[in-house]
Amino acid sequence: MWMRELLLLLALSCLAACHRGMEPVAFHDEGYPAKLSDWHVVEARDGVLQLNEGVVPYELNTPLFTDYAHKLRTIWMPKGVSAKYSPTDTFDFPVGTIISKTFFYPLPKDAARNATDVAGTYDTSLDFAAPGQGLNLANVHLVETRLLIRRRDGWVAIPYVWNADQTEAMLARTGDVQALTLVSDSGERENFNYVVPDQSQCVSCHAHDWNTRAIQPIGPKARHLNRDYRYADGDENQLAHLMRVGYLTGAPAPADAPRNANWMDPHASLDARARAYLDINCGHCHNPKGAANTTGLTLDIATPEDRHIGICKPPTAAGQGTGDHLFDIVPGYPDDSILPYRLSSTEPGTMMPEIGRSTMHREGVALIKAWIAAQSGDCVVLH
């Protein structure tokens, strides 16, 4: 028992150290502060990207792919308010909520790396982050931090780009482009342009209803958050943790809440993994109200596996986006299907998603191809 108490004391001491010297989180109900540190949500201090008091980190069961970048996600709310639980939609967050997402890359193990070299794999043995507490800046390269702010008139997205010294992120409403090089564990290199979207592009993914084009968060849904996280004081289910700290109301026990699969989980079914991957990467646009609602292709998790999800469905428009393929999904034949063709492309006008990546997600495409290859059925071509 004494050992458990000692570990808890050490964890709380670490937590207090991370907050030392940081001013309280500042919610700005208007305007666009010039520096990320003006918000005091996460700050680069003493070699660590630190989380302020009350800033709760979280992860998704299956995350959105962004050029192999890793992401530190956080939620903060003012005292005395909570988000309202929904089993299907984004939680109803109160005014004053700040959601942050910091995009970063592990640094290659090779000490002779170039200044633009970043690694795509995540080696936890390098201790990128203390449990639940930010990132060790000696082991990572920070690229950008995006904030979603719940103001009185709705959500607003504000992008910040980290400087070369990794000490501060500056407001970048017009976006940014950085030439980087991915370095694999085997030494394979891939040059690419990391694109930080400009503020106006955020609506492309974050508009839940394309008629109103009002933006809202994508990740904080029950099915994405229903998993354990290693917080500073131990492992806990994220839904249960948010309820316990007062950031969420109305949630059932985790066992009774929806849960998407982890796309890399070898114990999950191929179907569950592929559907989770399409849900987070494509479903925010390909749904009945989303930006791609005119395509007739719906890819969120609730879509039945029929023509609505693309099985034997012809495209609504011809052109380079089809690759001369006839159907979105041809059961058993991924190379004849439009869906993996567009996921594989990096050409503007062809690639999907349309923004948010400059590289092909090889492992993700392989998953979708395997899923289509395992399907049975025939597509009839009418002449």
Tab-separated table of C-alpha atoms in Angstrom:
chain	number	residue	atom	x	y	z
A	1	MET	CA	0.000	0.000	0.000
A	2	TRP	CA	2.804	2.413	0.894
A	3	MET	CA	4.357	1.923	-2.545
A	4	ARG	CA	1.071	2.836	-4.247
A	5	GLU	CA	0.799	5.959	-2.074
A	6	LEU	CA	4.385	6.889	-2.906
A	7	LEU	CA	3.738	6.536	-6.640
A	8	LEU	CA	0.603	8.651	-6.345
A	9	LEU	CA	2.576	11.315	-4.459
A	10	LEU	CA	5.265	11.313	-7.158
A	11	ALA	CA	2.620	11.622	-9.890
A	12	LEU	CA	0.962	14.544	-8.125
A	13	SER	CA	4.347	16.190	-7.591
A	14	CYS	CA	5.072	15.855	-11.321
A	15	LEU	CA	1.667	17.313	-12.108
A	16	ALA	CA	2.290	20.291	-9.839
A	17	ALA	CA	5.712	20.852	-11.400
A	18	CYS	CA	4.173	20.937	-14.865
A	19	HIS	CA	1.843	23.752	-13.790
A	20	ARG	CA	4.476	25.772	-11.939
A	21	GLY	CA	4.919	29.251	-13.375
A	22	MET	CA	1.997	29.025	-15.815
A	23	GLU	CA	-0.699	31.644	-15.628
A	24	PRO	CA	-4.291	30.363	-15.569
A	25	VAL	CA	-5.872	29.416	-18.895
A	26	ALA	CA	-7.146	32.566	-20.632
A	27	PHE	CA	-10.348	32.352	-22.646
A	28	HIS	CA	-10.565	35.087	-25.301
A	29	ASP	CA	-14.172	35.578	-26.375
A	30	GLU	CA	-13.164	37.673	-29.386
A	31	GLY	CA	-10.194	38.397	-31.603
A	32	TYR	CA	-7.197	36.290	-32.559
A	33	PRO	CA	-4.331	36.419	-30.055
A	34	ALA	CA	-0.928	36.559	-31.751
A	35	LYS	CA	0.706	33.775	-29.741
A	36	LEU	CA	-0.428	30.341	-28.610
A	37	SER	CA	0.926	31.139	-25.155
A	38	ASP	CA	-1.622	33.966	-24.871
A	39	TRP	CA	-4.156	31.232	-24.131
A	40	HIS	CA	-1.974	29.426	-21.518
A	41	VAL	CA	-3.404	26.049	-22.524
A	42	VAL	CA	-0.141	24.361	-23.562
A	43	GLU	CA	3.258	26.043	-23.379
A	44	ALA	CA	6.873	25.114	-24.116
A	45	ARG	CA	8.633	25.329	-20.758
A	46	ASP	CA	11.823	23.759	-19.421
A	47	GLY	CA	12.147	21.402	-22.385
A	48	VAL	CA	8.558	20.130	-22.144
A	49	LEU	CA	5.355	21.070	-23.937
A	50	GLN	CA	3.384	21.411	-20.721
A	51	LEU	CA	-0.339	21.184	-20.084
A	52	ASN	CA	-1.863	23.750	-17.756
A	53	GLU	CA	-4.007	22.928	-14.754
A	54	GLY	CA	-7.402	21.629	-15.814
A	55	VAL	CA	-6.228	20.852	-19.368
A	56	VAL	CA	-7.261	17.242	-19.983
A	57	PRO	CA	-5.481	15.208	-22.696
A	58	TYR	CA	-7.349	12.649	-24.748
A	59	GLU	CA	-6.879	10.197	-27.623
A	60	LEU	CA	-9.145	8.682	-30.270
A	61	ASN	CA	-9.694	4.993	-30.897
A	62	THR	CA	-8.819	5.597	-34.553
A	63	PRO	CA	-7.305	8.994	-35.433
A	64	LEU	CA	-7.456	11.034	-38.607
A	65	PHE	CA	-4.373	10.592	-40.820
A	66	THR	CA	-2.253	13.731	-41.337
A	67	ASP	CA	1.004	12.901	-43.121
A	68	TYR	CA	2.067	10.523	-40.337
A	69	ALA	CA	2.011	13.347	-37.785
A	70	HIS	CA	1.196	12.496	-34.186
A	71	LYS	CA	-1.208	14.622	-32.175
A	72	LEU	CA	-1.528	15.748	-28.602
A	73	ARG	CA	-5.213	16.548	-28.038
A	74	THR	CA	-6.589	18.429	-25.035
A	75	ILE	CA	-9.843	19.834	-23.634
A	76	TRP	CA	-10.267	22.691	-21.160
A	77	MET	CA	-13.456	24.170	-19.732
A	78	PRO	CA	-14.210	26.961	-17.264
A	79	LYS	CA	-15.137	25.908	-13.756
A	80	GLY	CA	-18.761	25.022	-13.162
A	81	VAL	CA	-19.740	23.960	-16.702
A	82	SER	CA	-19.819	20.617	-18.487
A	83	ALA	CA	-20.379	19.129	-21.914
A	84	LYS	CA	-23.576	17.177	-22.515
A	85	TYR	CA	-23.213	13.586	-23.646
A	86	SER	CA	-24.566	12.313	-26.968
A	87	PRO	CA	-24.353	8.658	-28.056
A	88	THR	CA	-23.888	9.605	-31.718
A	89	ASP	CA	-22.943	13.253	-32.223
A	90	THR	CA	-20.221	15.600	-31.018
A	91	PHE	CA	-20.777	16.402	-27.357
A	92	ASP	CA	-22.562	19.679	-26.661
A	93	PHE	CA	-19.709	21.768	-25.260
A	94	PRO	CA	-20.403	24.939	-23.264
A	95	VAL	CA	-19.236	28.442	-24.122
A	96	GLY	CA	-15.662	28.868	-22.919
A	97	THR	CA	-14.435	25.446	-24.036
A	98	ILE	CA	-10.962	25.321	-25.605
A	99	ILE	CA	-9.944	22.225	-27.558
A	100	SER	CA	-6.340	22.010	-28.745
A	101	LYS	CA	-4.555	19.667	-31.125
A	102	THR	CA	-0.767	19.863	-31.416
A	103	PHE	CA	0.749	18.163	-34.470
A	104	PHE	CA	4.250	16.802	-33.963
A	105	TYR	CA	6.740	14.239	-35.225
A	106	PRO	CA	9.208	12.060	-33.344
A	107	LEU	CA	12.796	12.882	-34.231
A	108	PRO	CA	14.824	10.217	-36.066
A	109	LYS	CA	17.245	8.197	-33.971
A	110	ASP	CA	20.154	9.174	-36.211
A	111	ALA	CA	22.032	12.041	-34.563
A	112	ALA	CA	23.259	13.222	-37.974
A	113	ARG	CA	19.762	14.032	-39.211
A	114	ASN	CA	19.007	17.152	-41.236
A	115	ALA	CA	16.986	20.001	-39.771
A	116	THR	CA	13.873	18.965	-41.711
A	117	ASP	CA	14.041	15.222	-40.933
A	118	VAL	CA	11.134	13.811	-38.976
A	119	ALA	CA	10.093	10.249	-38.215
A	120	GLY	CA	6.742	8.664	-38.888
A	121	THR	CA	6.872	5.929	-36.264
A	122	TYR	CA	6.237	6.512	-32.585
A	123	ASP	CA	8.761	4.849	-30.259
A	124	THR	CA	7.365	5.033	-26.739
A	125	SER	CA	10.730	3.973	-25.307
A	126	LEU	CA	11.957	7.507	-26.094
A	127	ASP	CA	9.528	8.861	-23.486
A	128	PHE	CA	7.969	11.577	-25.591
A	129	ALA	CA	5.591	12.459	-22.792
A	130	ALA	CA	5.238	11.959	-19.089
A	131	PRO	CA	1.954	10.116	-18.482
A	132	GLY	CA	-0.812	12.512	-19.402
A	133	GLN	CA	1.542	15.472	-19.322
A	134	GLY	CA	2.699	16.892	-22.620
A	135	LEU	CA	5.764	16.170	-24.715
A	136	ASN	CA	9.504	15.936	-24.150
A	137	LEU	CA	10.784	18.518	-26.643
A	138	ALA	CA	14.163	16.811	-26.943
A	139	ASN	CA	12.496	13.947	-28.770
A	140	VAL	CA	9.892	15.639	-30.967
A	141	HIS	CA	9.483	18.326	-33.623
A	142	LEU	CA	6.408	20.519	-33.145
A	143	VAL	CA	4.722	21.760	-36.317
A	144	GLU	CA	1.410	23.393	-35.425
A	145	THR	CA	-1.263	23.688	-32.768
A	146	ARG	CA	-4.883	24.200	-33.780
A	147	LEU	CA	-7.418	25.598	-31.350
A	148	LEU	CA	-11.183	25.208	-31.485
A	149	ILE	CA	-12.801	27.870	-29.331
A	150	ARG	CA	-16.455	27.735	-28.265
A	151	ARG	CA	-17.515	31.372	-28.243
A	152	ARG	CA	-20.967	32.824	-27.684
A	153	ASP	CA	-21.765	32.832	-31.405
A	154	GLY	CA	-20.335	29.378	-32.089
A	155	TRP	CA	-17.051	27.598	-32.660
A	156	VAL	CA	-14.041	29.304	-34.227
A	157	ALA	CA	-10.843	27.615	-35.432
A	158	ILE	CA	-7.490	29.341	-34.877
A	159	PRO	CA	-4.205	27.890	-36.234
A	160	TYR	CA	-0.749	28.493	-34.728
A	161	VAL	CA	2.613	27.445	-36.231
A	162	TRP	CA	5.629	26.631	-34.055
A	163	ASN	CA	8.844	28.588	-34.580
A	164	ALA	CA	12.206	27.013	-35.449
A	165	ASP	CA	13.385	27.253	-31.831
A	166	GLN	CA	10.295	25.316	-30.690
A	167	THR	CA	9.626	27.934	-28.032
A	168	GLU	CA	6.419	29.540	-29.289
A	169	ALA	CA	3.650	29.057	-31.862
A	170	MET	CA	2.508	32.123	-33.780
A	171	LEU	CA	-0.882	32.908	-35.287
A	172	ALA	CA	-1.101	31.663	-38.902
A	173	ARG	CA	-4.574	32.500	-40.200
A	174	THR	CA	-3.360	32.212	-43.808
A	175	GLY	CA	-1.799	28.805	-43.186
A	176	ASP	CA	1.754	27.666	-43.820
A	177	VAL	CA	3.785	25.195	-45.869
A	178	GLN	CA	6.847	23.404	-44.495
A	179	ALA	CA	9.194	21.185	-46.505
A	180	LEU	CA	9.855	18.098	-44.379
A	181	THR	CA	11.395	14.673	-44.883
A	182	LEU	CA	9.929	11.516	-43.381
A	183	VAL	CA	12.580	9.041	-42.254
A	184	SER	CA	11.552	5.440	-41.569
A	185	ASP	CA	13.252	3.106	-39.097
A	186	SER	CA	14.950	1.437	-42.048
A	187	GLY	CA	16.322	4.758	-43.287
A	188	GLU	CA	13.899	5.194	-46.183
A	189	ARG	CA	13.260	8.870	-46.888
A	190	GLU	CA	10.242	10.658	-48.348
A	191	ASN	CA	10.212	14.397	-49.047
A	192	PHE	CA	6.852	16.138	-48.742
A	193	ASN	CA	5.243	19.502	-48.072
A	194	TYR	CA	3.398	19.668	-44.778
A	195	VAL	CA	0.481	22.052	-45.335
A	196	VAL	CA	-1.105	23.941	-42.455
A	197	PRO	CA	-4.623	24.826	-43.685
A	198	ASP	CA	-5.642	28.454	-43.633
A	199	GLN	CA	-8.440	29.408	-41.287
A	200	SER	CA	-11.100	29.467	-44.004
A	201	GLN	CA	-10.344	25.854	-44.967
A	202	CYS	CA	-11.297	24.540	-41.537
A	203	VAL	CA	-14.955	24.596	-42.544
A	204	SER	CA	-14.212	21.947	-45.223
A	205	CYS	CA	-13.953	19.248	-42.561
A	206	HIS	CA	-15.506	20.801	-39.466
A	207	ALA	CA	-18.871	21.859	-40.898
A	208	HIS	CA	-21.277	19.202	-39.649
A	209	ASP	CA	-24.114	20.742	-41.656
A	210	TRP	CA	-23.043	22.073	-45.057
A	211	ASN	CA	-26.144	24.254	-45.261
A	212	THR	CA	-25.220	26.346	-42.215
A	213	ARG	CA	-21.443	25.686	-42.484
A	214	ALA	CA	-21.098	26.197	-38.752
A	215	ILE	CA	-18.019	24.362	-37.547
A	216	GLN	CA	-17.718	22.014	-34.606
A	217	PRO	CA	-15.223	19.439	-33.311
A	218	ILE	CA	-14.951	16.047	-35.005
A	219	GLY	CA	-13.149	13.815	-32.525
A	220	PRO	CA	-15.002	14.334	-29.216
A	221	LYS	CA	-17.747	11.785	-29.821
A	222	ALA	CA	-18.543	8.834	-27.593
A	223	ARG	CA	-17.425	6.190	-30.103
A	224	HIS	CA	-14.026	7.856	-30.578
A	225	LEU	CA	-13.341	8.598	-26.900
A	226	ASN	CA	-14.520	5.312	-25.373
A	227	ARG	CA	-11.066	3.939	-24.534
A	228	ASP	CA	-8.497	4.069	-21.745
A	229	TYR	CA	-5.900	6.826	-21.418
A	230	ARG	CA	-2.780	6.879	-19.259
A	231	TYR	CA	-3.303	9.985	-17.157
A	232	ALA	CA	-0.805	11.381	-14.643
A	233	ASP	CA	-2.561	9.470	-11.854
A	234	GLY	CA	-3.093	6.205	-13.749
A	235	ASP	CA	-5.117	4.512	-16.489
A	236	GLU	CA	-8.798	5.338	-16.783
A	237	ASN	CA	-11.519	5.205	-19.410
A	238	GLN	CA	-11.767	8.640	-21.020
A	239	LEU	CA	-15.555	8.920	-20.763
A	240	ALA	CA	-15.401	7.953	-17.097
A	241	HIS	CA	-12.553	10.402	-16.524
A	242	LEU	CA	-14.385	13.307	-18.152
A	243	MET	CA	-17.416	12.511	-15.988
A	244	ARG	CA	-15.282	12.312	-12.848
A	245	VAL	CA	-13.538	15.663	-13.385
A	246	GLY	CA	-16.844	17.368	-14.234
A	247	TYR	CA	-16.224	17.947	-17.935
A	248	LEU	CA	-19.071	15.670	-19.074
A	249	THR	CA	-22.601	14.914	-17.888
A	250	GLY	CA	-25.102	12.230	-18.850
A	251	ALA	CA	-22.688	9.553	-20.059
A	252	PRO	CA	-23.516	5.893	-19.375
A	253	ALA	CA	-21.007	3.364	-18.135
A	254	PRO	CA	-18.295	2.857	-20.800
A	255	ALA	CA	-19.540	-0.667	-21.450
A	256	ASP	CA	-22.896	0.776	-22.488
A	257	ALA	CA	-21.479	3.505	-24.741
A	258	PRO	CA	-20.636	3.063	-28.443
A	259	ARG	CA	-17.029	2.328	-29.294
A	260	ASN	CA	-15.151	2.381	-32.586
A	261	ALA	CA	-12.360	-0.090	-33.183
A	262	ASN	CA	-8.695	0.809	-33.176
A	263	TRP	CA	-7.763	0.477	-36.847
A	264	MET	CA	-4.455	-1.163	-35.879
A	265	ASP	CA	-5.905	-3.607	-33.346
A	266	PRO	CA	-5.141	-7.154	-34.572
A	267	HIS	CA	-7.866	-8.518	-32.283
A	268	ALA	CA	-10.609	-6.439	-33.918
A	269	SER	CA	-12.363	-7.630	-37.049
A	270	LEU	CA	-11.236	-6.403	-40.446
A	271	ASP	CA	-14.684	-4.906	-40.997
A	272	ALA	CA	-14.664	-3.000	-37.677
A	273	ARG	CA	-11.180	-1.631	-38.327
A	274	ALA	CA	-11.959	-0.483	-41.884
A	275	ARG	CA	-15.278	1.087	-40.897
A	276	ALA	CA	-13.592	2.983	-38.034
A	277	TYR	CA	-10.904	4.226	-40.430
A	278	LEU	CA	-13.463	5.470	-42.973
A	279	ASP	CA	-15.608	6.990	-40.221
A	280	ILE	CA	-12.882	9.286	-38.851
A	281	ASN	CA	-11.101	10.036	-42.132
A	282	CYS	CA	-14.092	10.418	-44.447
A	283	GLY	CA	-17.345	10.406	-42.481
A	284	HIS	CA	-17.213	14.067	-41.437
A	285	CYS	CA	-17.764	15.017	-45.107
A	286	HIS	CA	-19.406	11.888	-46.503
A	287	ASN	CA	-22.631	11.971	-44.501
A	288	PRO	CA	-26.171	13.150	-45.318
A	289	LYS	CA	-25.472	16.719	-44.133
A	290	GLY	CA	-21.759	16.997	-44.878
A	291	ALA	CA	-19.798	18.723	-47.618
A	292	ALA	CA	-19.894	15.581	-49.785
A	293	ASN	CA	-23.617	14.893	-49.368
A	294	THR	CA	-24.251	15.323	-53.101
A	295	THR	CA	-22.060	12.322	-53.935
A	296	GLY	CA	-24.516	9.805	-52.513
A	297	LEU	CA	-21.557	8.161	-50.755
A	298	THR	CA	-21.871	8.044	-46.963
A	299	LEU	CA	-18.935	6.694	-44.997
A	300	ASP	CA	-19.754	7.321	-41.351
A	301	ILE	CA	-20.057	4.369	-38.985
A	302	ALA	CA	-23.879	4.310	-39.078
A	303	THR	CA	-24.067	3.668	-42.830
A	304	PRO	CA	-25.230	0.149	-43.785
A	305	GLU	CA	-22.882	-1.840	-45.983
A	306	ASP	CA	-24.792	-1.455	-49.195
A	307	ARG	CA	-24.755	0.988	-52.089
A	308	HIS	CA	-24.808	3.905	-49.642
A	309	ILE	CA	-21.281	3.016	-48.554
A	310	GLY	CA	-20.211	2.603	-52.160
A	311	ILE	CA	-20.721	-1.101	-52.873
A	312	CYS	CA	-21.469	-1.325	-56.605
A	313	LYS	CA	-22.335	2.388	-56.590
A	314	PRO	CA	-21.343	4.335	-59.719
A	315	PRO	CA	-19.829	7.776	-59.127
A	316	THR	CA	-21.997	10.851	-59.486
A	317	ALA	CA	-19.418	12.547	-61.726
A	318	ALA	CA	-16.867	11.282	-64.233
A	319	GLY	CA	-13.347	12.566	-64.646
A	320	GLN	CA	-9.915	11.993	-63.203
A	321	GLY	CA	-11.334	11.317	-59.754
A	322	THR	CA	-12.656	7.940	-60.899
A	323	GLY	CA	-9.452	6.655	-62.492
A	324	ASP	CA	-11.771	5.189	-65.166
A	325	HIS	CA	-13.210	2.825	-62.553
A	326	LEU	CA	-16.950	2.152	-62.687
A	327	PHE	CA	-17.858	1.721	-59.013
A	328	ASP	CA	-16.808	3.152	-55.661
A	329	ILE	CA	-16.370	-0.381	-54.284
A	330	VAL	CA	-16.212	-3.575	-56.344
A	331	PRO	CA	-16.490	-6.469	-53.875
A	332	GLY	CA	-13.379	-8.635	-54.036
A	333	TYR	CA	-11.530	-6.251	-56.373
A	334	PRO	CA	-9.879	-3.305	-54.606
A	335	ASP	CA	-7.802	-2.351	-57.650
A	336	ASP	CA	-11.020	-1.875	-59.642
A	337	SER	CA	-12.578	0.319	-56.942
A	338	ILE	CA	-12.622	4.115	-56.855
A	339	LEU	CA	-12.344	4.393	-53.053
A	340	PRO	CA	-8.791	3.035	-52.609
A	341	TYR	CA	-7.747	4.713	-55.879
A	342	ARG	CA	-8.568	8.131	-54.434
A	343	LEU	CA	-7.093	7.302	-51.034
A	344	SER	CA	-3.859	6.316	-52.801
A	345	SER	CA	-3.554	9.478	-54.881
A	346	THR	CA	-1.702	12.651	-53.911
A	347	GLU	CA	-2.872	14.552	-57.007
A	348	PRO	CA	-5.159	17.573	-56.482
A	349	GLY	CA	-8.598	16.861	-57.873
A	350	THR	CA	-8.174	13.132	-57.312
A	351	MET	CA	-6.973	12.517	-53.780
A	352	MET	CA	-9.295	12.052	-50.866
A	353	PRO	CA	-9.491	13.594	-48.384
A	354	GLU	CA	-9.030	16.737	-50.445
A	355	ILE	CA	-7.034	18.587	-47.772
A	356	GLY	CA	-5.072	17.566	-44.697
A	357	ARG	CA	-2.461	15.368	-46.310
A	358	SER	CA	0.320	15.467	-48.901
A	359	THR	CA	1.402	11.837	-48.574
A	360	MET	CA	-0.343	8.526	-49.046
A	361	HIS	CA	-1.188	6.594	-45.908
A	362	ARG	CA	0.232	3.269	-47.028
A	363	GLU	CA	-1.032	1.270	-44.062
A	364	GLY	CA	-4.496	2.834	-44.252
A	365	VAL	CA	-4.823	2.121	-47.979
A	366	ALA	CA	-3.678	-1.452	-47.370
A	367	LEU	CA	-6.424	-1.834	-44.735
A	368	ILE	CA	-9.165	-0.584	-47.075
A	369	LYS	CA	-7.908	-2.768	-49.915
A	370	ALA	CA	-7.918	-5.823	-47.656
A	371	TRP	CA	-11.454	-4.974	-46.531
A	372	ILE	CA	-12.703	-4.711	-50.124
A	373	ALA	CA	-10.824	-7.867	-51.139
A	374	ALA	CA	-12.648	-9.799	-48.407
A	375	GLN	CA	-16.098	-8.723	-49.651
A	376	SER	CA	-18.232	-10.951	-51.844
A	377	GLY	CA	-20.737	-10.054	-54.518
A	378	ASP	CA	-20.951	-8.923	-58.137
A	379	CYS	CA	-21.530	-5.528	-59.703
A	380	VAL	CA	-23.744	-5.627	-62.741
A	381	VAL	CA	-22.924	-3.172	-65.498
A	382	LEU	CA	-25.988	-2.047	-67.436
A	383	HIS	CA	-25.396	-0.975	-71.051
